[in-house]
Amino acid sequence: MVIDRHRRDATAPGREGLDDATRAGMTASQDAAATQAGSSAASGSTESPGAVVLSKLGHELRAPLAAVLGVSKVMRSKLDNGSADPAQQRRHLELIQASTTQMLEIVDRVVAIANLDTATNTPPSRFDCRTTVSHVADGARARADAHHRCLIVDLPEQPTPADGDENALERLLTELVDNAIKYSDHPQIRIALRLAPGRPVLIEISDDGPGMSTDELNTVFAPFRRGTAADRGAIPGSGLGLYLARQLADRSGIGLDVHSSPGAGTTFTIHPGA
């Protein structure tokens, strides 16, 4: 069975259409945050891993917070002097919504990573991977539409049972699908559930994007690792999604591999019963 979700023509909220004052205020706040983060890194501090995560969290939250504060200040000013334009106000509200959503996603990942240290091992249980994959795909459709991506889901007709931690697998798959939606520059993302030789179940998440070099593959699961466009601020995020996926896989006995090369796209392979 193949489920094909077409892209929508809606435009995701962003800085387009904002006035010069709003953009200038946001840029100044974000530049200040980047400068402070660079100074901290240059100081050569030897913080614990937890302190590093918290330090990065503060840096990552500054940009969306600056956007919310800057835009709301402009909105209030225009309302006070009677120059508010309804269309512009709507764009400002969309940016506020996008920024607060980004902050929620960052906090959610940091909390999930912190909880891994105190979580107890979940006894393996049998579940049908078709249901898990379908649930992840259904939950990702709105995000795929917002990024103009098409999710193609390929599921076998027969049951695909696996023994393991279904909750960990679902969160791991969600992180990988979100990563593909956010960073791939190709409109199609495929999620395939297969029966692999020697293993009861195999799940592949692939795209036809720009791919990664060997050096990038060596650090793809490292915390705070982000792509070139993301490092320039073009794509918001914390760089913690794939790190969380790797930690979930290692702690739950799930096999996780990645194959990629420049110009050939990227495929993540998951073995739930590894």
PDB file of N, CA and C in Angstrom, residues 139-204:
ATOM      1  N   GLY A 139       1.239  12.059  11.834  1.00  0.00           N
ATOM      2  CA  GLY A 139       1.622  13.199  12.653  1.00  0.00           C
ATOM      3  C   GLY A 139       2.534  14.172  11.946  1.00  0.00           C
ATOM      4  N   ALA A 140       3.224  13.707  10.891  1.00  0.00           N
ATOM      5  CA  ALA A 140       4.185  14.559  10.180  1.00  0.00           C
ATOM      6  C   ALA A 140       3.584  15.265   8.978  1.00  0.00           C
ATOM      7  N   ARG A 141       2.366  14.948   8.597  1.00  0.00           N
ATOM      8  CA  ARG A 141       1.816  15.485   7.348  1.00  0.00           C
ATOM      9  C   ARG A 141       1.678  17.007   7.373  1.00  0.00           C
ATOM     10  N   ALA A 142       1.208  17.551   8.472  1.00  0.00           N
ATOM     11  CA  ALA A 142       1.050  19.008   8.536  1.00  0.00           C
ATOM     12  C   ALA A 142       2.398  19.703   8.412  1.00  0.00           C
ATOM     13  N   ARG A 143       3.423  19.163   9.066  1.00  0.00           N
ATOM     14  CA  ARG A 143       4.754  19.756   8.968  1.00  0.00           C
ATOM     15  C   ARG A 143       5.313  19.616   7.554  1.00  0.00           C
ATOM     16  N   ALA A 144       5.040  18.483   6.914  1.00  0.00           N
ATOM     17  CA  ALA A 144       5.496  18.294   5.537  1.00  0.00           C
ATOM     18  C   ALA A 144       4.818  19.297   4.604  1.00  0.00           C
ATOM     19  N   ASP A 145       3.526  19.502   4.780  1.00  0.00           N
ATOM     20  CA  ASP A 145       2.802  20.472   3.957  1.00  0.00           C
ATOM     21  C   ASP A 145       3.365  21.873   4.138  1.00  0.00           C
ATOM     22  N   ALA A 146       3.662  22.239   5.380  1.00  0.00           N
ATOM     23  CA  ALA A 146       4.178  23.581   5.656  1.00  0.00           C
ATOM     24  C   ALA A 146       5.530  23.810   4.997  1.00  0.00           C
ATOM     25  N   HIS A 147       6.306  22.748   4.790  1.00  0.00           N
ATOM     26  CA  HIS A 147       7.617  22.859   4.145  1.00  0.00           C
ATOM     27  C   HIS A 147       7.559  22.467   2.668  1.00  0.00           C
ATOM     28  N   HIS A 148       6.334  22.309   2.138  1.00  0.00           N
ATOM     29  CA  HIS A 148       6.160  21.944   0.723  1.00  0.00           C
ATOM     30  C   HIS A 148       6.820  20.607   0.396  1.00  0.00           C
ATOM     31  N   ARG A 149       6.635  19.637   1.272  1.00  0.00           N
ATOM     32  CA  ARG A 149       7.175  18.307   1.057  1.00  0.00           C
ATOM     33  C   ARG A 149       6.032  17.310   0.837  1.00  0.00           C
ATOM     34  N   CYS A 150       6.336  16.258   0.101  1.00  0.00           N
ATOM     35  CA  CYS A 150       5.379  15.186  -0.168  1.00  0.00           C
ATOM     36  C   CYS A 150       5.861  13.913   0.519  1.00  0.00           C
ATOM     37  N   LEU A 151       5.077  13.397   1.448  1.00  0.00           N
ATOM     38  CA  LEU A 151       5.420  12.153   2.133  1.00  0.00           C
ATOM     39  C   LEU A 151       4.864  10.966   1.350  1.00  0.00           C
ATOM     40  N   ILE A 152       5.717  10.022   1.015  1.00  0.00           N
ATOM     41  CA  ILE A 152       5.301   8.784   0.359  1.00  0.00           C
ATOM     42  C   ILE A 152       5.564   7.650   1.340  1.00  0.00           C
ATOM     43  N   VAL A 153       4.504   6.963   1.741  1.00  0.00           N
ATOM     44  CA  VAL A 153       4.613   5.911   2.753  1.00  0.00           C
ATOM     45  C   VAL A 153       4.313   4.568   2.100  1.00  0.00           C
ATOM     46  N   ASP A 154       5.231   3.633   2.214  1.00  0.00           N
ATOM     47  CA  ASP A 154       5.106   2.308   1.603  1.00  0.00           C
ATOM     48  C   ASP A 154       5.042   1.266   2.711  1.00  0.00           C
ATOM     49  N   LEU A 155       3.863   0.643   2.856  1.00  0.00           N
ATOM     50  CA  LEU A 155       3.655  -0.341   3.919  1.00  0.00           C
ATOM     51  C   LEU A 155       3.278  -1.688   3.316  1.00  0.00           C
ATOM     52  N   PRO A 156       3.773  -2.795   3.865  1.00  0.00           N
ATOM     53  CA  PRO A 156       3.370  -4.119   3.375  1.00  0.00           C
ATOM     54  C   PRO A 156       1.941  -4.442   3.795  1.00  0.00           C
ATOM     55  N   GLU A 157       1.333  -5.370   3.082  1.00  0.00           N
ATOM     56  CA  GLU A 157      -0.035  -5.763   3.409  1.00  0.00           C
ATOM     57  C   GLU A 157      -0.083  -6.637   4.659  1.00  0.00           C
ATOM     58  N   GLN A 158       0.933  -7.463   4.856  1.00  0.00           N
ATOM     59  CA  GLN A 158       0.918  -8.397   5.974  1.00  0.00           C
ATOM     60  C   GLN A 158       1.429  -7.726   7.248  1.00  0.00           C
ATOM     61  N   PRO A 159       1.058  -8.260   8.405  1.00  0.00           N
ATOM     62  CA  PRO A 159       1.557  -7.716   9.670  1.00  0.00           C
ATOM     63  C   PRO A 159       3.080  -7.769   9.728  1.00  0.00           C
ATOM     64  N   THR A 160       3.656  -6.781  10.404  1.00  0.00           N
ATOM     65  CA  THR A 160       5.120  -6.719  10.551  1.00  0.00           C
ATOM     66  C   THR A 160       5.442  -6.577  12.038  1.00  0.00           C
ATOM     67  N   PRO A 161       5.356  -7.677  12.780  1.00  0.00           N
ATOM     68  CA  PRO A 161       5.582  -7.602  14.225  1.00  0.00           C
ATOM     69  C   PRO A 161       7.051  -7.406  14.567  1.00  0.00           C
ATOM     70  N   ALA A 162       7.269  -6.731  15.685  1.00  0.00           N
ATOM     71  CA  ALA A 162       8.617  -6.542  16.220  1.00  0.00           C
ATOM     72  C   ALA A 162       8.529  -6.547  17.736  1.00  0.00           C
ATOM     73  N   ASP A 163       9.619  -6.901  18.385  1.00  0.00           N
ATOM     74  CA  ASP A 163       9.704  -6.887  19.841  1.00  0.00           C
ATOM     75  C   ASP A 163      10.654  -5.780  20.266  1.00  0.00           C
ATOM     76  N   GLY A 164      10.181  -4.894  21.131  1.00  0.00           N
ATOM     77  CA  GLY A 164      11.034  -3.804  21.583  1.00  0.00           C
ATOM     78  C   GLY A 164      10.238  -2.715  22.262  1.00  0.00           C
ATOM     79  N   ASP A 165      10.806  -1.527  22.290  1.00  0.00           N
ATOM     80  CA  ASP A 165      10.194  -0.364  22.920  1.00  0.00           C
ATOM     81  C   ASP A 165       9.503   0.459  21.837  1.00  0.00           C
ATOM     82  N   GLU A 166       8.192   0.312  21.723  1.00  0.00           N
ATOM     83  CA  GLU A 166       7.456   0.991  20.656  1.00  0.00           C
ATOM     84  C   GLU A 166       7.505   2.507  20.815  1.00  0.00           C
ATOM     85  N   ASN A 167       7.433   3.003  22.055  1.00  0.00           N
ATOM     86  CA  ASN A 167       7.465   4.453  22.268  1.00  0.00           C
ATOM     87  C   ASN A 167       8.795   5.054  21.821  1.00  0.00           C
ATOM     88  N   ALA A 168       9.895   4.362  22.131  1.00  0.00           N
ATOM     89  CA  ALA A 168      11.207   4.850  21.703  1.00  0.00           C
ATOM     90  C   ALA A 168      11.316   4.839  20.187  1.00  0.00           C
ATOM     91  N   LEU A 169      10.807   3.783  19.547  1.00  0.00           N
ATOM     92  CA  LEU A 169      10.845   3.705  18.086  1.00  0.00           C
ATOM     93  C   LEU A 169      10.032   4.826  17.459  1.00  0.00           C
ATOM     94  N   GLU A 170       8.858   5.101  18.005  1.00  0.00           N
ATOM     95  CA  GLU A 170       8.016   6.163  17.447  1.00  0.00           C
ATOM     96  C   GLU A 170       8.697   7.523  17.556  1.00  0.00           C
ATOM     97  N   ARG A 171       9.314   7.803  18.698  1.00  0.00           N
ATOM     98  CA  ARG A 171       9.997   9.090  18.854  1.00  0.00           C
ATOM     99  C   ARG A 171      11.209   9.159  17.930  1.00  0.00           C
ATOM    100  N   LEU A 172      11.939   8.055  17.800  1.00  0.00           N
ATOM    101  CA  LEU A 172      13.105   8.018  16.914  1.00  0.00           C
ATOM    102  C   LEU A 172      12.683   8.290  15.470  1.00  0.00           C
ATOM    103  N   LEU A 173      11.629   7.614  15.008  1.00  0.00           N
ATOM    104  CA  LEU A 173      11.145   7.825  13.639  1.00  0.00           C
ATOM    105  C   LEU A 173      10.682   9.259  13.435  1.00  0.00           C
ATOM    106  N   THR A 174      10.022   9.821  14.438  1.00  0.00           N
ATOM    107  CA  THR A 174       9.552  11.205  14.336  1.00  0.00           C
ATOM    108  C   THR A 174      10.714  12.162  14.147  1.00  0.00           C
ATOM    109  N   GLU A 175      11.798  11.958  14.888  1.00  0.00           N
ATOM    110  CA  GLU A 175      12.964  12.828  14.752  1.00  0.00           C
ATOM    111  C   GLU A 175      13.586  12.709  13.362  1.00  0.00           C
ATOM    112  N   LEU A 176      13.679  11.494  12.833  1.00  0.00           N
ATOM    113  CA  LEU A 176      14.276  11.298  11.516  1.00  0.00           C
ATOM    114  C   LEU A 176      13.412  11.892  10.409  1.00  0.00           C
ATOM    115  N   VAL A 177      12.097  11.717  10.507  1.00  0.00           N
ATOM    116  CA  VAL A 177      11.199  12.292   9.499  1.00  0.00           C
ATOM    117  C   VAL A 177      11.236  13.811   9.564  1.00  0.00           C
ATOM    118  N   ASP A 178      11.213  14.367  10.768  1.00  0.00           N
ATOM    119  CA  ASP A 178      11.290  15.820  10.914  1.00  0.00           C
ATOM    120  C   ASP A 178      12.588  16.362  10.331  1.00  0.00           C
ATOM    121  N   ASN A 179      13.679  15.637  10.537  1.00  0.00           N
ATOM    122  CA  ASN A 179      14.965  16.066   9.988  1.00  0.00           C
ATOM    123  C   ASN A 179      14.918  16.112   8.461  1.00  0.00           C
ATOM    124  N   ALA A 180      14.325  15.074   7.853  1.00  0.00           N
ATOM    125  CA  ALA A 180      14.217  15.044   6.393  1.00  0.00           C
ATOM    126  C   ALA A 180      13.323  16.165   5.879  1.00  0.00           C
ATOM    127  N   ILE A 181      12.222  16.420   6.565  1.00  0.00           N
ATOM    128  CA  ILE A 181      11.309  17.489   6.155  1.00  0.00           C
ATOM    129  C   ILE A 181      12.007  18.841   6.211  1.00  0.00           C
ATOM    130  N   LYS A 182      12.774  19.051   7.249  1.00  0.00           N
ATOM    131  CA  LYS A 182      13.376  20.363   7.469  1.00  0.00           C
ATOM    132  C   LYS A 182      14.564  20.627   6.556  1.00  0.00           C
ATOM    133  N   TYR A 183      15.418  19.624   6.343  1.00  0.00           N
ATOM    134  CA  TYR A 183      16.707  19.888   5.706  1.00  0.00           C
ATOM    135  C   TYR A 183      16.824  19.429   4.257  1.00  0.00           C
ATOM    136  N   SER A 184      15.956  18.539   3.810  1.00  0.00           N
ATOM    137  CA  SER A 184      16.048  18.106   2.417  1.00  0.00           C
ATOM    138  C   SER A 184      15.533  19.206   1.496  1.00  0.00           C
ATOM    139  N   ASP A 185      16.230  19.418   0.368  1.00  0.00           N
ATOM    140  CA  ASP A 185      15.767  20.407  -0.598  1.00  0.00           C
ATOM    141  C   ASP A 185      14.972  19.756  -1.722  1.00  0.00           C
ATOM    142  N   HIS A 186      14.650  18.470  -1.580  1.00  0.00           N
ATOM    143  CA  HIS A 186      13.867  17.749  -2.580  1.00  0.00           C
ATOM    144  C   HIS A 186      12.443  17.577  -2.062  1.00  0.00           C
ATOM    145  N   PRO A 187      11.432  17.689  -2.938  1.00  0.00           N
ATOM    146  CA  PRO A 187      10.048  17.682  -2.451  1.00  0.00           C
ATOM    147  C   PRO A 187       9.556  16.348  -1.918  1.00  0.00           C
ATOM    148  N   GLN A 188      10.183  15.230  -2.288  1.00  0.00           N
ATOM    149  CA  GLN A 188       9.670  13.930  -1.882  1.00  0.00           C
ATOM    150  C   GLN A 188      10.509  13.306  -0.768  1.00  0.00           C
ATOM    151  N   ILE A 189       9.800  12.766   0.221  1.00  0.00           N
ATOM    152  CA  ILE A 189      10.427  12.024   1.318  1.00  0.00           C
ATOM    153  C   ILE A 189       9.708  10.685   1.422  1.00  0.00           C
ATOM    154  N   ARG A 190      10.456   9.609   1.448  1.00  0.00           N
ATOM    155  CA  ARG A 190       9.870   8.273   1.449  1.00  0.00           C
ATOM    156  C   ARG A 190      10.089   7.580   2.796  1.00  0.00           C
ATOM    157  N   ILE A 191       9.021   6.945   3.261  1.00  0.00           N
ATOM    158  CA  ILE A 191       9.085   6.120   4.464  1.00  0.00           C
ATOM    159  C   ILE A 191       8.646   4.722   4.050  1.00  0.00           C
ATOM    160  N   ALA A 192       9.546   3.758   4.129  1.00  0.00           N
ATOM    161  CA  ALA A 192       9.253   2.402   3.672  1.00  0.00           C
ATOM    162  C   ALA A 192       9.458   1.403   4.799  1.00  0.00           C
ATOM    163  N   LEU A 193       8.490   0.513   4.954  1.00  0.00           N
ATOM    164  CA  LEU A 193       8.562  -0.565   5.940  1.00  0.00           C
ATOM    165  C   LEU A 193       8.721  -1.868   5.168  1.00  0.00           C
ATOM    166  N   ARG A 194       9.820  -2.573   5.413  1.00  0.00           N
ATOM    167  CA  ARG A 194      10.140  -3.757   4.615  1.00  0.00           C
ATOM    168  C   ARG A 194      10.476  -4.948   5.512  1.00  0.00           C
ATOM    169  N   LEU A 195      10.372  -6.138   4.893  1.00  0.00           N
ATOM    170  CA  LEU A 195      10.846  -7.360   5.527  1.00  0.00           C
ATOM    171  C   LEU A 195      12.239  -7.625   4.987  1.00  0.00           C
ATOM    172  N   ALA A 196      13.249  -7.554   5.853  1.00  0.00           N
ATOM    173  CA  ALA A 196      14.639  -7.676   5.422  1.00  0.00           C
ATOM    174  C   ALA A 196      15.181  -9.067   5.741  1.00  0.00           C
ATOM    175  N   PRO A 197      16.057  -9.595   4.871  1.00  0.00           N
ATOM    176  CA  PRO A 197      16.663 -10.912   5.141  1.00  0.00           C
ATOM    177  C   PRO A 197      17.419 -10.905   6.471  1.00  0.00           C
ATOM    178  N   GLY A 198      17.115 -11.884   7.299  1.00  0.00           N
ATOM    179  CA  GLY A 198      17.808 -11.998   8.574  1.00  0.00           C
ATOM    180  C   GLY A 198      17.249 -11.127   9.679  1.00  0.00           C
ATOM    181  N   ARG A 199      16.352 -10.220   9.349  1.00  0.00           N
ATOM    182  CA  ARG A 199      15.728  -9.359  10.356  1.00  0.00           C
ATOM    183  C   ARG A 199      14.232  -9.306  10.075  1.00  0.00           C
ATOM    184  N   PRO A 200      13.406  -9.321  11.123  1.00  0.00           N
ATOM    185  CA  PRO A 200      11.961  -9.341  10.890  1.00  0.00           C
ATOM    186  C   PRO A 200      11.431  -8.061  10.265  1.00  0.00           C
ATOM    187  N   VAL A 201      12.017  -6.923  10.599  1.00  0.00           N
ATOM    188  CA  VAL A 201      11.476  -5.648  10.127  1.00  0.00           C
ATOM    189  C   VAL A 201      12.622  -4.695   9.814  1.00  0.00           C
ATOM    190  N   LEU A 202      12.442  -3.923   8.765  1.00  0.00           N
ATOM    191  CA  LEU A 202      13.407  -2.886   8.404  1.00  0.00           C
ATOM    192  C   LEU A 202      12.629  -1.655   7.952  1.00  0.00           C
ATOM    193  N   ILE A 203      13.003  -0.492   8.465  1.00  0.00           N
ATOM    194  CA  ILE A 203      12.341   0.767   8.107  1.00  0.00           C
ATOM    195  C   ILE A 203      13.376   1.690   7.476  1.00  0.00           C
ATOM    196  N   GLU A 204      13.016   2.296   6.341  1.00  0.00           N
ATOM    197  CA  GLU A 204      13.904   3.236   5.661  1.00  0.00           C
ATOM    198  C   GLU A 204      13.228   4.594   5.527  1.00  0.00           C
TER     199      GLU A 204
END
